PDB file of C-alpha atoms in Angstrom:
ATOM      1  CA  LEU A   1      -0.215  -0.121  -0.189  1.00  0.00           C
ATOM      2  CA  ALA A   2       1.218   3.520  -0.916  1.00  0.00           C
ATOM      3  CA  LYS A   3       2.320   5.798   1.816  1.00  0.00           C
ATOM      4  CA  THR A   4       0.664   8.955   1.875  1.00  0.00           C
ATOM      5  CA  THR A   5       1.803  12.375   3.142  1.00  0.00           C
ATOM      6  CA  GLN A   6      -0.681  15.148   4.259  1.00  0.00           C
ATOM      7  CA  PRO A   7      -0.498  18.604   6.139  1.00  0.00           C
ATOM      8  CA  ILE A   8      -1.233  17.935   9.589  1.00  0.00           C
ATOM      9  CA  SER A   9      -3.709  20.777  10.066  1.00  0.00           C
ATOM     10  CA  MET A  10      -5.532  23.694   8.261  1.00  0.00           C
ATOM     11  CA  ASP A  11      -7.279  26.859   9.082  1.00  0.00           C
ATOM     12  CA  SER A  12      -9.899  28.189   6.852  1.00  0.00           C
ATOM     13  CA  TYR A  13     -12.744  30.502   7.355  1.00  0.00           C
ATOM     14  CA  GLU A  14     -16.610  30.266   6.375  1.00  0.00           C
ATOM     15  CA  GLY A  15     -17.308  30.477   2.563  1.00  0.00           C
ATOM     16  CA  GLN A  16     -13.551  30.094   1.412  1.00  0.00           C
ATOM     17  CA  GLU A  17     -12.696  26.854  -0.919  1.00  0.00           C
ATOM     18  CA  VAL A  18     -10.217  24.566   0.978  1.00  0.00           C
ATOM     19  CA  ASN A  19      -7.517  22.692  -0.849  1.00  0.00           C
ATOM     20  CA  ILE A  20      -6.168  19.874   0.705  1.00  0.00           C
ATOM     21  CA  THR A  21      -3.130  17.902  -0.986  1.00  0.00           C
ATOM     22  CA  CYS A  22      -2.148  14.663  -0.168  1.00  0.00           C
ATOM     23  CA  SER A  23       1.445  13.232  -1.660  1.00  0.00           C
ATOM     24  CA  HIS A  24       1.565   9.504  -2.832  1.00  0.00           C
ATOM     25  CA  ASN A  25       4.966   9.375  -4.705  1.00  0.00           C
ATOM     26  CA  ASN A  26       4.860   5.220  -4.740  1.00  0.00           C
ATOM     27  CA  ILE A  27       1.145   5.163  -6.041  1.00  0.00           C
ATOM     28  CA  ALA A  28       1.095   1.800  -8.246  1.00  0.00           C
ATOM     29  CA  THR A  29      -1.016   1.341 -11.510  1.00  0.00           C
ATOM     30  CA  ASN A  30      -3.977  -0.248  -9.980  1.00  0.00           C
ATOM     31  CA  ASP A  31      -4.422   2.046  -7.088  1.00  0.00           C
ATOM     32  CA  TYR A  32      -7.172   4.171  -6.325  1.00  0.00           C
ATOM     33  CA  ILE A  33      -7.374   7.279  -4.249  1.00  0.00           C
ATOM     34  CA  THR A  34      -9.992   7.633  -1.591  1.00  0.00           C
ATOM     35  CA  TRP A  35     -10.694  10.412   0.880  1.00  0.00           C
ATOM     36  CA  TYR A  36     -12.768  10.328   3.998  1.00  0.00           C
ATOM     37  CA  GLN A  37     -13.936  12.729   6.721  1.00  0.00           C
ATOM     38  CA  GLN A  38     -13.996  12.206  10.251  1.00  0.00           C
ATOM     39  CA  PHE A  39     -15.724  14.221  13.058  1.00  0.00           C
ATOM     40  CA  PRO A  40     -14.786  13.766  16.847  1.00  0.00           C
ATOM     41  CA  SER A  41     -15.846  10.045  17.855  1.00  0.00           C
ATOM     42  CA  GLN A  42     -17.613   9.153  15.184  1.00  0.00           C
ATOM     43  CA  GLY A  43     -16.476   6.607  12.291  1.00  0.00           C
ATOM     44  CA  PRO A  44     -14.710   8.094   9.014  1.00  0.00           C
ATOM     45  CA  ARG A  45     -17.200   8.841   6.014  1.00  0.00           C
ATOM     46  CA  PHE A  46     -16.582   8.708   2.377  1.00  0.00           C
ATOM     47  CA  ILE A  47     -16.287  11.720   0.544  1.00  0.00           C
ATOM     48  CA  ILE A  48     -14.645  10.561  -2.878  1.00  0.00           C
ATOM     49  CA  GLN A  49     -12.571   8.760  -4.743  1.00  0.00           C
ATOM     50  CA  GLY A  50     -10.731   8.882  -8.162  1.00  0.00           C
ATOM     51  CA  TYR A  51      -8.176   7.423 -10.378  1.00  0.00           C
ATOM     52  CA  LYS A  52      -6.950  10.077 -12.676  1.00  0.00           C
ATOM     53  CA  THR A  53      -8.075  13.753 -13.778  1.00  0.00           C
ATOM     54  CA  LYS A  54     -10.947  15.155 -12.066  1.00  0.00           C
ATOM     55  CA  VAL A  55     -13.917  13.712  -9.847  1.00  0.00           C
ATOM     56  CA  THR A  56     -16.869  16.050  -8.714  1.00  0.00           C
ATOM     57  CA  ASN A  57     -19.542  14.871  -6.617  1.00  0.00           C
ATOM     58  CA  GLU A  58     -22.193  17.029  -4.348  1.00  0.00           C
ATOM     59  CA  VAL A  59     -19.888  17.705  -1.566  1.00  0.00           C
ATOM     60  CA  ALA A  60     -16.095  17.764  -2.939  1.00  0.00           C
ATOM     61  CA  SER A  61     -14.015  17.645  -6.097  1.00  0.00           C
ATOM     62  CA  LEU A  62     -10.941  15.460  -6.506  1.00  0.00           C
ATOM     63  CA  PHE A  63      -8.068  16.821  -8.522  1.00  0.00           C
ATOM     64  CA  ILE A  64      -5.414  14.105  -9.863  1.00  0.00           C
ATOM     65  CA  PRO A  65      -2.282  15.163 -12.229  1.00  0.00           C
ATOM     66  CA  ALA A  66      -1.108  13.174 -14.813  1.00  0.00           C
ATOM     67  CA  ASP A  67       1.629  11.727 -12.570  1.00  0.00           C
ATOM     68  CA  ARG A  68      -0.715  10.707  -9.932  1.00  0.00           C
ATOM     69  CA  LYS A  69       2.042  11.338  -7.546  1.00  0.00           C
ATOM     70  CA  SER A  70      -0.520  13.643  -5.769  1.00  0.00           C
ATOM     71  CA  SER A  71      -3.997  14.326  -5.234  1.00  0.00           C
ATOM     72  CA  THR A  72      -5.851  17.448  -3.980  1.00  0.00           C
ATOM     73  CA  LEU A  73      -9.454  17.593  -2.289  1.00  0.00           C
ATOM     74  CA  SER A  74     -11.163  20.571  -2.839  1.00  0.00           C
ATOM     75  CA  LEU A  75     -14.076  21.917  -0.624  1.00  0.00           C
ATOM     76  CA  PRO A  76     -15.877  24.757  -2.008  1.00  0.00           C
ATOM     77  CA  ARG A  77     -17.211  27.135   0.496  1.00  0.00           C
ATOM     78  CA  VAL A  78     -16.987  25.705   3.658  1.00  0.00           C
ATOM     79  CA  SER A  79     -19.026  26.126   6.794  1.00  0.00           C
ATOM     80  CA  LEU A  80     -17.923  25.674  10.596  1.00  0.00           C
ATOM     81  CA  SER A  81     -19.470  21.871  10.107  1.00  0.00           C
ATOM     82  CA  ASP A  82     -16.836  21.262   7.922  1.00  0.00           C
ATOM     83  CA  THR A  83     -14.325  21.264  10.807  1.00  0.00           C
ATOM     84  CA  ALA A  84     -13.328  17.821  11.173  1.00  0.00           C
ATOM     85  CA  VAL A  85     -10.203  15.098  10.066  1.00  0.00           C
ATOM     86  CA  TYR A  86      -9.859  14.390   6.577  1.00  0.00           C
ATOM     87  CA  TYR A  87      -7.894  11.424   5.142  1.00  0.00           C
ATOM     88  CA  CYS A  88      -6.342  10.209   2.050  1.00  0.00           C
ATOM     89  CA  LEU A  89      -5.845   6.772   1.341  1.00  0.00           C
ATOM     90  CA  VAL A  90      -4.463   4.873  -1.724  1.00  0.00           C
ATOM     91  CA  GLY A  91      -5.130   1.235  -2.143  1.00  0.00           C
ATOM     92  CA  PRO A  92      -5.317  -1.025  -4.883  1.00  0.00           C
ATOM     93  CA  THR A  93      -8.799  -2.532  -6.559  1.00  0.00           C
ATOM     94  CA  GLY A  94      -9.185  -6.082  -5.196  1.00  0.00           C
ATOM     95  CA  GLY A  95      -7.374  -4.909  -1.973  1.00  0.00           C
ATOM     96  CA  PHE A  96      -8.258  -6.066   1.281  1.00  0.00           C
ATOM     97  CA  LYS A  97      -5.978  -4.310   3.646  1.00  0.00           C
ATOM     98  CA  THR A  98      -6.584  -0.272   4.512  1.00  0.00           C
ATOM     99  CA  ILE A  99      -4.008   1.848   5.926  1.00  0.00           C
ATOM    100  CA  PHE A 100      -5.450   5.194   7.248  1.00  0.00           C
ATOM    101  CA  GLY A 101      -2.460   8.008   7.643  1.00  0.00           C
ATOM    102  CA  ALA A 102      -2.619  11.122  10.152  1.00  0.00           C
ATOM    103  CA  GLY A 103      -4.827  12.698   8.287  1.00  0.00           C
ATOM    104  CA  THR A 104      -5.353  16.572   8.004  1.00  0.00           C
ATOM    105  CA  ARG A 105      -7.159  18.571  10.781  1.00  0.00           C
ATOM    106  CA  LEU A 106      -9.081  21.210   9.284  1.00  0.00           C
ATOM    107  CA  PHE A 107     -10.712  24.242  11.576  1.00  0.00           C
ATOM    108  CA  VAL A 108     -12.949  26.097   9.842  1.00  0.00           C
ATOM    109  CA  LYS A 109     -13.395  29.600  11.724  1.00  0.00           C
ATOM    110  CA  ALA A 110     -16.626  32.152  11.802  1.00  0.00           C
TER     111      ALA A 110
ATOM    112  CA  GLU B   3     -31.828   2.562   6.736  1.00  0.00           C
ATOM    113  CA  ALA B   4     -28.512   1.413   5.320  1.00  0.00           C
ATOM    114  CA  GLN B   5     -26.138   1.171   8.375  1.00  0.00           C
ATOM    115  CA  VAL B   6     -23.769  -0.661  10.321  1.00  0.00           C
ATOM    116  CA  THR B   7     -24.306  -1.125  14.114  1.00  0.00           C
ATOM    117  CA  GLN B   8     -22.131  -1.574  17.082  1.00  0.00           C
ATOM    118  CA  ASN B   9     -22.635  -2.865  20.600  1.00  0.00           C
ATOM    119  CA  PRO B  10     -22.145  -2.115  23.345  1.00  0.00           C
ATOM    120  CA  ARG B  11     -21.453   1.765  22.296  1.00  0.00           C
ATOM    121  CA  TYR B  12     -19.562   2.030  25.795  1.00  0.00           C
ATOM    122  CA  LEU B  13     -17.887  -0.512  28.110  1.00  0.00           C
ATOM    123  CA  ILE B  14     -15.366  -0.334  30.862  1.00  0.00           C
ATOM    124  CA  THR B  15     -14.073  -3.872  31.807  1.00  0.00           C
ATOM    125  CA  VAL B  16     -11.236  -5.038  34.069  1.00  0.00           C
ATOM    126  CA  THR B  17      -8.055  -7.171  32.644  1.00  0.00           C
ATOM    127  CA  GLY B  18      -8.559 -10.642  31.513  1.00  0.00           C
ATOM    128  CA  LYS B  19     -12.286 -10.482  31.268  1.00  0.00           C
ATOM    129  CA  LYS B  20     -13.662 -11.901  28.157  1.00  0.00           C
ATOM    130  CA  LEU B  21     -15.594  -9.547  25.791  1.00  0.00           C
ATOM    131  CA  THR B  22     -16.986  -9.421  22.662  1.00  0.00           C
ATOM    132  CA  VAL B  23     -17.943  -6.231  20.711  1.00  0.00           C
ATOM    133  CA  THR B  24     -20.780  -6.776  17.740  1.00  0.00           C
ATOM    134  CA  CYS B  25     -20.754  -5.172  14.694  1.00  0.00           C
ATOM    135  CA  SER B  26     -23.653  -5.850  12.427  1.00  0.00           C
ATOM    136  CA  GLN B  27     -24.919  -4.474   8.958  1.00  0.00           C
ATOM    137  CA  ASN B  28     -28.038  -4.630   6.641  1.00  0.00           C
ATOM    138  CA  MET B  29     -26.602  -3.681   3.383  1.00  0.00           C
ATOM    139  CA  ASN B  30     -25.487  -7.416   2.358  1.00  0.00           C
ATOM    140  CA  HIS B  31     -21.905  -6.412   1.829  1.00  0.00           C
ATOM    141  CA  GLU B  32     -19.125  -8.959   1.564  1.00  0.00           C
ATOM    142  CA  TYR B  33     -16.463  -7.082   3.200  1.00  0.00           C
ATOM    143  CA  MET B  34     -16.197  -6.318   6.829  1.00  0.00           C
ATOM    144  CA  SER B  35     -12.972  -4.823   8.807  1.00  0.00           C
ATOM    145  CA  TRP B  36     -12.123  -3.725  12.422  1.00  0.00           C
ATOM    146  CA  TYR B  37     -10.131  -0.703  13.174  1.00  0.00           C
ATOM    147  CA  ARG B  38      -9.154   0.795  16.343  1.00  0.00           C
ATOM    148  CA  GLN B  39      -8.312   4.859  16.821  1.00  0.00           C
ATOM    149  CA  ASP B  40      -5.660   6.053  19.468  1.00  0.00           C
ATOM    150  CA  PRO B  41      -4.655   9.665  19.993  1.00  0.00           C
ATOM    151  CA  GLY B  42      -1.801  10.416  17.818  1.00  0.00           C
ATOM    152  CA  LEU B  43      -1.802   6.781  16.216  1.00  0.00           C
ATOM    153  CA  GLY B  44      -4.778   7.297  14.207  1.00  0.00           C
ATOM    154  CA  LEU B  45      -7.119   4.518  12.588  1.00  0.00           C
ATOM    155  CA  ARG B  46      -5.178   1.071  12.826  1.00  0.00           C
ATOM    156  CA  GLN B  47      -6.778  -2.420  10.903  1.00  0.00           C
ATOM    157  CA  ILE B  48      -6.873  -4.960  13.342  1.00  0.00           C
ATOM    158  CA  TYR B  49      -8.721  -7.711  10.988  1.00  0.00           C
ATOM    159  CA  TYR B  50     -10.787  -7.796   8.070  1.00  0.00           C
ATOM    160  CA  SER B  51     -13.133 -10.361   6.327  1.00  0.00           C
ATOM    161  CA  MET B  52     -13.496 -10.779   2.440  1.00  0.00           C
ATOM    162  CA  ASN B  53     -16.855 -13.015   3.160  1.00  0.00           C
ATOM    163  CA  VAL B  54     -18.210 -15.616   5.158  1.00  0.00           C
ATOM    164  CA  GLU B  55     -15.444 -17.714   7.037  1.00  0.00           C
ATOM    165  CA  VAL B  56     -12.586 -15.713   5.381  1.00  0.00           C
ATOM    166  CA  THR B  57     -11.145 -13.694   7.521  1.00  0.00           C
ATOM    167  CA  ASP B  58      -7.048 -11.793   7.938  1.00  0.00           C
ATOM    168  CA  LYS B  59      -5.162  -9.975   9.783  1.00  0.00           C
ATOM    169  CA  GLY B  60      -4.659  -6.421   9.584  1.00  0.00           C
ATOM    170  CA  ASP B  61      -1.968  -4.469  11.045  1.00  0.00           C
ATOM    171  CA  VAL B  62      -2.623  -4.821  15.116  1.00  0.00           C
ATOM    172  CA  PRO B  63      -3.917  -8.133  15.305  1.00  0.00           C
ATOM    173  CA  GLU B  64      -2.406  -8.970  18.579  1.00  0.00           C
ATOM    174  CA  GLY B  65      -4.720  -9.774  21.395  1.00  0.00           C
ATOM    175  CA  TYR B  66      -8.088  -9.973  19.093  1.00  0.00           C
ATOM    176  CA  LYS B  67     -10.108 -12.404  17.833  1.00  0.00           C
ATOM    177  CA  VAL B  68     -12.785 -12.505  14.867  1.00  0.00           C
ATOM    178  CA  SER B  69     -15.071 -14.819  13.235  1.00  0.00           C
ATOM    179  CA  ARG B  70     -17.358 -14.510  10.395  1.00  0.00           C
ATOM    180  CA  LYS B  71     -20.146 -17.014  10.351  1.00  0.00           C
ATOM    181  CA  GLU B  72     -22.891 -14.735   8.980  1.00  0.00           C
ATOM    182  CA  LYS B  73     -22.506 -12.124   6.235  1.00  0.00           C
ATOM    183  CA  ARG B  74     -24.100  -9.273   8.229  1.00  0.00           C
ATOM    184  CA  ASN B  75     -22.438 -10.134  11.361  1.00  0.00           C
ATOM    185  CA  PHE B  76     -18.703  -9.549  12.280  1.00  0.00           C
ATOM    186  CA  PRO B  77     -17.752  -9.802  16.073  1.00  0.00           C
ATOM    187  CA  LEU B  78     -14.592  -8.655  17.581  1.00  0.00           C
ATOM    188  CA  ILE B  79     -13.429 -10.752  20.492  1.00  0.00           C
ATOM    189  CA  LEU B  80     -10.929 -10.126  23.305  1.00  0.00           C
ATOM    190  CA  GLU B  81     -10.004 -13.191  25.184  1.00  0.00           C
ATOM    191  CA  SER B  82      -8.278 -11.692  27.529  1.00  0.00           C
ATOM    192  CA  PRO B  83      -8.487  -7.903  27.492  1.00  0.00           C
ATOM    193  CA  SER B  84      -5.507  -5.973  28.627  1.00  0.00           C
ATOM    194  CA  PRO B  85      -5.361  -2.070  29.318  1.00  0.00           C
ATOM    195  CA  ASN B  86      -3.579  -1.288  26.175  1.00  0.00           C
ATOM    196  CA  GLN B  87      -6.550  -2.183  24.240  1.00  0.00           C
ATOM    197  CA  THR B  88      -8.147   1.160  26.008  1.00  0.00           C
ATOM    198  CA  SER B  89      -9.167   2.639  22.697  1.00  0.00           C
ATOM    199  CA  LEU B  90     -12.150   3.407  20.281  1.00  0.00           C
ATOM    200  CA  TYR B  91     -13.090   0.733  17.949  1.00  0.00           C
ATOM    201  CA  PHE B  92     -14.971   0.702  14.537  1.00  0.00           C
ATOM    202  CA  CYS B  93     -16.358  -1.594  12.312  1.00  0.00           C
ATOM    203  CA  ALA B  94     -16.821  -1.089   8.760  1.00  0.00           C
ATOM    204  CA  SER B  95     -18.420  -2.752   5.583  1.00  0.00           C
ATOM    205  CA  SER B  96     -17.982  -2.299   1.566  1.00  0.00           C
ATOM    206  CA  TRP B  97     -19.351  -4.057  -1.140  1.00  0.00           C
ATOM    207  CA  GLY B  98     -16.593  -6.323  -2.036  1.00  0.00           C
ATOM    208  CA  GLN B  99     -13.214  -4.843  -1.228  1.00  0.00           C
ATOM    209  CA  ALA B 100     -11.075  -2.515   0.870  1.00  0.00           C
ATOM    210  CA  SER B 101     -10.851   0.235  -2.071  1.00  0.00           C
ATOM    211  CA  TYR B 102     -14.618   0.593  -2.527  1.00  0.00           C
ATOM    212  CA  GLU B 103     -16.656   2.917  -0.379  1.00  0.00           C
ATOM    213  CA  GLN B 104     -16.457   1.790   3.325  1.00  0.00           C
ATOM    214  CA  TYR B 105     -19.301   2.511   5.953  1.00  0.00           C
ATOM    215  CA  PHE B 106     -18.447   2.806   9.318  1.00  0.00           C
ATOM    216  CA  GLY B 107     -20.508   1.906  12.591  1.00  0.00           C
ATOM    217  CA  PRO B 108     -20.681   4.626  15.447  1.00  0.00           C
ATOM    218  CA  GLY B 109     -17.622   3.395  17.357  1.00  0.00           C
ATOM    219  CA  THR B 110     -17.193   1.440  20.712  1.00  0.00           C
ATOM    220  CA  ARG B 111     -15.297   3.321  23.176  1.00  0.00           C
ATOM    221  CA  LEU B 112     -13.408   0.328  25.332  1.00  0.00           C
ATOM    222  CA  THR B 113     -11.968   1.222  28.675  1.00  0.00           C
ATOM    223  CA  VAL B 114      -9.941  -1.861  30.190  1.00  0.00           C
ATOM    224  CA  THR B 115      -8.931  -1.239  33.739  1.00  0.00           C
TER     225      THR B 115
END
């Protein structure tokens, strides 16, 4: 499983766009990139998943450059309720092990 | 409602007293997994199951047992709990593999004294 590196923490203000970048230099050809959100004392919640280029859903966008060695989770117009820890995971299709890194603690201020 | 349930949600026990944390999902998922979360160490995978009667170790399996006799249930067994197993435990499930969207339970906070 590819190792991932994310910033430990980030601060933002309500209404701003937040971009969290994850580095995964050893990503393999059949690896997907998945992002989860976790609030205190709750289980992680799936946000978005992608393989290459750009993926968008109702919550976020995921940008993956051509070399796939990094990815960026983009949260448009964050609110106080987006304060949480965000995890980037990289793993193969067909895989069964999961490794959560340390995550990025996002703090949204009023 | 699609969900993963865990019981109990909170448990305080003493060293050496066997306990079981239950996990059940109603989504007919093949894959289930257990994690523990500790401050500064993040989420670590304990065991996972690819289907009924098929289980394998994650990164931190020592001191734990699991079984998967039915598709919907995946209990976590601590035969002789120790204080270093004090943690927040999460069960998760997904359609077929870890790379698919995993649905997490609400967590079980275990304290071993």
